[in-house]
Amino acid sequence: MKSELERSSGKTQRGRRLMDALEPGTAERVTSSLADLDPDLARLVTDYAFADVLGRPGLGLKTREMLTVAALTALGNAPSQLEFHMRGALNVGVSPAELLEIVIQMAIYAGVPACMNGLTAYRAALAAFEGSDAR
Amino acid sequence: MKSELERSSGKTQRGRRLMDALEPGTAERVTSSLADLDPDLARLVTDYAFADVLGRPGLGLKTREMLTVAALTALGNAPSQLEFHMRGALNVGVSPAELLEIVIQMAIYAGVPACMNGLTAYRAALAAFEGSDAR
Amino acid sequence: MKSELERSSGKTQRGRRLMDALEPGTAERVTSSLADLDPDLARLVTDYAFADVLGRPGLGLKTREMLTVAALTALGNAPSQLEFHMRGALNVGVSPAELLEIVIQMAIYAGVPACMNGLTAYRAALAAFEGSDAR
Amino acid sequence: MKSELERSSGKTQRGRRLMDALEPGTAERVTSSLADLDPDLARLVTDYAFADVLGRPGLGLKTREMLTVAALTALGNAPSQLEFHMRGALNVGVSPAELLEIVIQMAIYAGVPACMNGLTAYRAALAAFEGSDAR
Amino acid sequence: MKSELERSSGKTQRGRRLMDALEPGTAERVTSSLADLDPDLARLVTDYAFADVLGRPGLGLKTREMLTVAALTALGNAPSQLEFHMRGALNVGVSPAELLEIVIQMAIYAGVPACMNGLTAYRAALAAFEGSDAR
Amino acid sequence: MKSELERSSGKTQRGRRLMDALEPGTAERVTSSLADLDPDLARLVTDYAFADVLGRPGLGLKTREMLTVAALTALGNAPSQLEFHMRGALNVGVSPAELLEIVIQMAIYAGVPACMNGLTAYRAALAAFEGSDAR
């Protein structure tokens, strides 16, 4: 098992860098939290979700975060992760105005309540982003 | 009521142009189909969904179609509309490779079955797009 | 087990009458189909869903069918059951115009694609209702 | 842009009156909150959601609020908006007993957990309604 | 009505025993809470959900709780009920490691955010289980 | 990139064996279909979904298929994949009676329409299983 961990370490590092690009410290926070539960669980996030999927070269990270914000606003099942990806979107160059457009557009595809929930997450993400920016 | 129709005709025209940008003939097809049901229903699509929301200046139509494809792939509740917006995305300049990336990314946020359904829609949209392209 | 069946027969009969009020022949069709799978399964529909819940006195059947159509249009996970309840709604006195209003309203709460799927079911239910009416 | 605002002011006023019928002060609270984000966003709620859809003449506001409560209980994605529409339903004449029936009925169409979440919203809405009534 | 209550009392008792098997005191807590709202509502939970469905002989309670945890993790619409059924699963013999596996598996079928929400519920359920165990 | 493919070939083989355990020929069918779209896409299914998640040692494949059937019945967004996993469940030792119990249980957690859709998939999966058995 250990040798497989070593083999994947390049992939793990690529995944961790993407996570930290969204918000500094994310890789350490998430992986240490997941490693408490299971030694391989963190790698499902770092290696699979981030390195193997979000790290694919076909789309830039800014575009990918916009897509994730659209999907999580529409699905409405993960408000804290929506807020995280909104902060991530802002951190990788999505403007507050663009982020707001995404949320408004989802009113058409997922309904006005989903849009209103998205606006709540947007306000919180923007406040956190501007707070961190001010530091 | 008639005067209100006239007042909104600029907005209706903007909405119809956006619909036809996604796929020529869409405005006529959708609005005549909806007008059979109710005289105001077509305007909810042309004026509200398209002119007032998708026509907002903050994001380009290519980006908006990518977001719609992400949301409809994640939600999984409207396969024929997903396929329509995939064709629309291709028609406004999203490349097949970019479209495929969106669908793959949704495996992370909505699960592998949602992604597989998205791939089915992608194959159909791409075949239709390439068919229409060949004409 | 047989004695429990007898005890519940009054409830089963009330459930079956409600099913047939939505569309004549429904009780026989559904219960014989479910009885093939499991002897108690049909009673979950007749006794629980229909007699114990839809048969509660607090709301009339017409109102209940309108609520069911709203919910199934919003959820979007059961198109053939949505169409059945639309026919049922028409059969218990919901007008075509009222039914259409429900579907349109859902555009606000579940999005335009859910509404469009509802319109597809509405057209089919109305055609079936008018066809059966003409006989 | 300003002239379009003027043209739509009749529609905006109709939408605002509907919002306040659900709960006095809603129009001001919602539109001022949304206007902070974007000047046109409030009108998507007042003009589109309320005036153009909920204000359509085919169904009364009491019936429409019952349908909205059914849909939001079934969808389960917007608990605070469900609670708002439950208060709105009570304010436009839906009785507490009728409201409870809607929530119970949703156990059949969306499952017992969705119904239980609806009961939580129902208790909160009823407490707020009775509290405001006592004033 | 009273005689029907008597007739169903055997069923009600079977349902209550199942509820208490998941967590001692559940039957009393849930039924008294629901009886405040409506005299028949508690029986929809005890008689239908528990006695008639979860009490069917074809699967053991341990397996059923695992299935419920899978479904509620995937649906993501009822976090407190997910946490309750996770405690119930632990109380009827599902190991913490098995429970964790279920949540991880749902990343494939419902997406990583649904899995992450499930992990939050898992931590809370495990803490409560170990706390009650320590008493 | 080729060396990474080689490194992961053990994992890929484990994933493919699991896929074929569900239904002989699945690995070849799915991977060749996905490879047409993108060279790495097949490995997201073989390596991630199957080897890294479903292949984890904490639960047996029979239990995992039961959980997947529960989740897909509840979600209702992927009927053909539900039917595939029902066939897979039958192929790895879930009895038809157990499979039916899972579907019935989901009526409680996701509603009766989700259960009815599950019964449709169950009938089709059972017919295919018995057909293949007869050969």
mmCIF file of C-alpha atoms in Angstrom, chain C residues 48-50 52-54 56-59 63-68 70-72 74-75 77 85 97-98 100-102 104-110 112, chain D residues 48-50 52-54 56-59 63-68 70-72 74-75 77 85 97-98 100-102 104-110 112:
data_model
loop_
_atom_site.group_PDB
_atom_site.id
_atom_site.type_symbol
_atom_site.label_atom_id
_atom_site.label_comp_id
_atom_site.label_asym_id
_atom_site.label_seq_id
_atom_site.Cartn_x
_atom_site.Cartn_y
_atom_site.Cartn_z
ATOM 1 C CA TYR C 48 -51.620 3.863 2.987
ATOM 2 C CA ALA C 49 -51.165 6.249 0.045
ATOM 3 C CA PHE C 50 -54.808 6.529 -0.909
ATOM 4 C CA ASP C 52 -54.811 6.903 4.930
ATOM 5 C CA VAL C 53 -53.281 9.972 3.294
ATOM 6 C CA LEU C 54 -55.153 11.172 0.199
ATOM 7 C CA ARG C 56 -57.935 12.278 4.906
ATOM 8 C CA PRO C 57 -60.891 14.645 5.208
ATOM 9 C CA GLY C 58 -58.978 17.928 5.560
ATOM 10 C CA LEU C 59 -58.712 18.665 1.816
ATOM 11 C CA THR C 63 -57.254 20.271 -4.276
ATOM 12 C CA ARG C 64 -55.106 17.249 -3.460
ATOM 13 C CA GLU C 65 -54.610 16.427 -7.134
ATOM 14 C CA MET C 66 -53.557 20.014 -7.798
ATOM 15 C CA LEU C 67 -50.974 19.720 -5.014
ATOM 16 C CA THR C 68 -49.704 16.415 -6.378
ATOM 17 C CA ALA C 70 -47.385 20.799 -8.374
ATOM 18 C CA ALA C 71 -45.070 18.474 -6.452
ATOM 19 C CA LEU C 72 -44.441 16.037 -9.309
ATOM 20 C CA ALA C 74 -41.334 20.408 -9.356
ATOM 21 C CA LEU C 75 -39.591 17.109 -8.546
ATOM 22 C CA ASN C 77 -38.586 12.402 -11.287
ATOM 23 C CA HIS C 85 -52.204 12.661 -11.891
ATOM 24 C CA ALA C 97 -56.712 26.158 -17.606
ATOM 25 C CA GLU C 98 -56.117 25.565 -13.886
ATOM 26 C CA LEU C 100 -51.793 24.817 -16.998
ATOM 27 C CA GLU C 101 -51.480 27.508 -14.324
ATOM 28 C CA ILE C 102 -49.955 25.005 -11.903
ATOM 29 C CA ILE C 104 -46.477 27.618 -15.269
ATOM 30 C CA GLN C 105 -46.188 28.523 -11.583
ATOM 31 C CA MET C 106 -43.601 25.795 -11.101
ATOM 32 C CA ALA C 107 -41.221 27.698 -13.420
ATOM 33 C CA ILE C 108 -40.669 30.017 -10.451
ATOM 34 C CA TYR C 109 -40.087 27.343 -7.853
ATOM 35 C CA ALA C 110 -38.331 24.597 -9.801
ATOM 36 C CA VAL C 112 -38.067 26.675 -16.543
ATOM 37 C CA TYR D 48 -41.548 38.255 -13.196
ATOM 38 C CA ALA D 49 -42.124 35.926 -10.233
ATOM 39 C CA PHE D 50 -44.956 37.871 -8.641
ATOM 40 C CA ASP D 52 -46.210 37.908 -14.371
ATOM 41 C CA VAL D 53 -46.587 34.444 -12.843
ATOM 42 C CA LEU D 54 -48.219 34.451 -9.395
ATOM 43 C CA ARG D 56 -51.879 35.532 -13.453
ATOM 44 C CA PRO D 57 -55.653 35.442 -13.110
ATOM 45 C CA GLY D 58 -56.199 31.686 -13.588
ATOM 46 C CA LEU D 59 -55.788 30.723 -9.926
ATOM 47 C CA THR D 63 -54.552 28.201 -4.092
ATOM 48 C CA ARG D 64 -51.198 29.361 -5.445
ATOM 49 C CA GLU D 65 -49.669 29.499 -1.974
ATOM 50 C CA MET D 66 -50.895 25.970 -1.293
ATOM 51 C CA LEU D 67 -49.203 24.806 -4.501
ATOM 52 C CA THR D 68 -45.979 26.599 -3.581
ATOM 53 C CA ALA D 70 -46.462 21.583 -1.757
ATOM 54 C CA ALA D 71 -43.603 22.157 -4.198
ATOM 55 C CA LEU D 72 -41.149 23.548 -1.640
ATOM 56 C CA ALA D 74 -41.348 18.194 -1.881
ATOM 57 C CA LEU D 75 -38.152 19.820 -3.179
ATOM 58 C CA ASN D 77 -34.061 22.779 -0.959
ATOM 59 C CA HIS D 85 -44.685 30.767 2.043
ATOM 60 C CA ALA D 97 -55.340 22.397 9.257
ATOM 61 C CA GLU D 98 -55.180 22.740 5.470
ATOM 62 C CA LEU D 100 -50.793 20.543 7.718
ATOM 63 C CA GLU D 101 -52.647 18.364 5.203
ATOM 64 C CA ILE D 102 -50.383 19.576 2.404
ATOM 65 C CA ILE D 104 -48.658 15.201 5.259
ATOM 66 C CA GLN D 105 -49.630 14.536 1.636
ATOM 67 C CA MET D 106 -46.049 15.172 0.544
ATOM 68 C CA ALA D 107 -44.937 12.074 2.511
ATOM 69 C CA ILE D 108 -46.435 10.076 -0.353
ATOM 70 C CA TYR D 109 -44.828 12.012 -3.163
ATOM 71 C CA ALA D 110 -41.460 13.014 -1.731
ATOM 72 C CA VAL D 112 -41.321 10.816 4.973
#
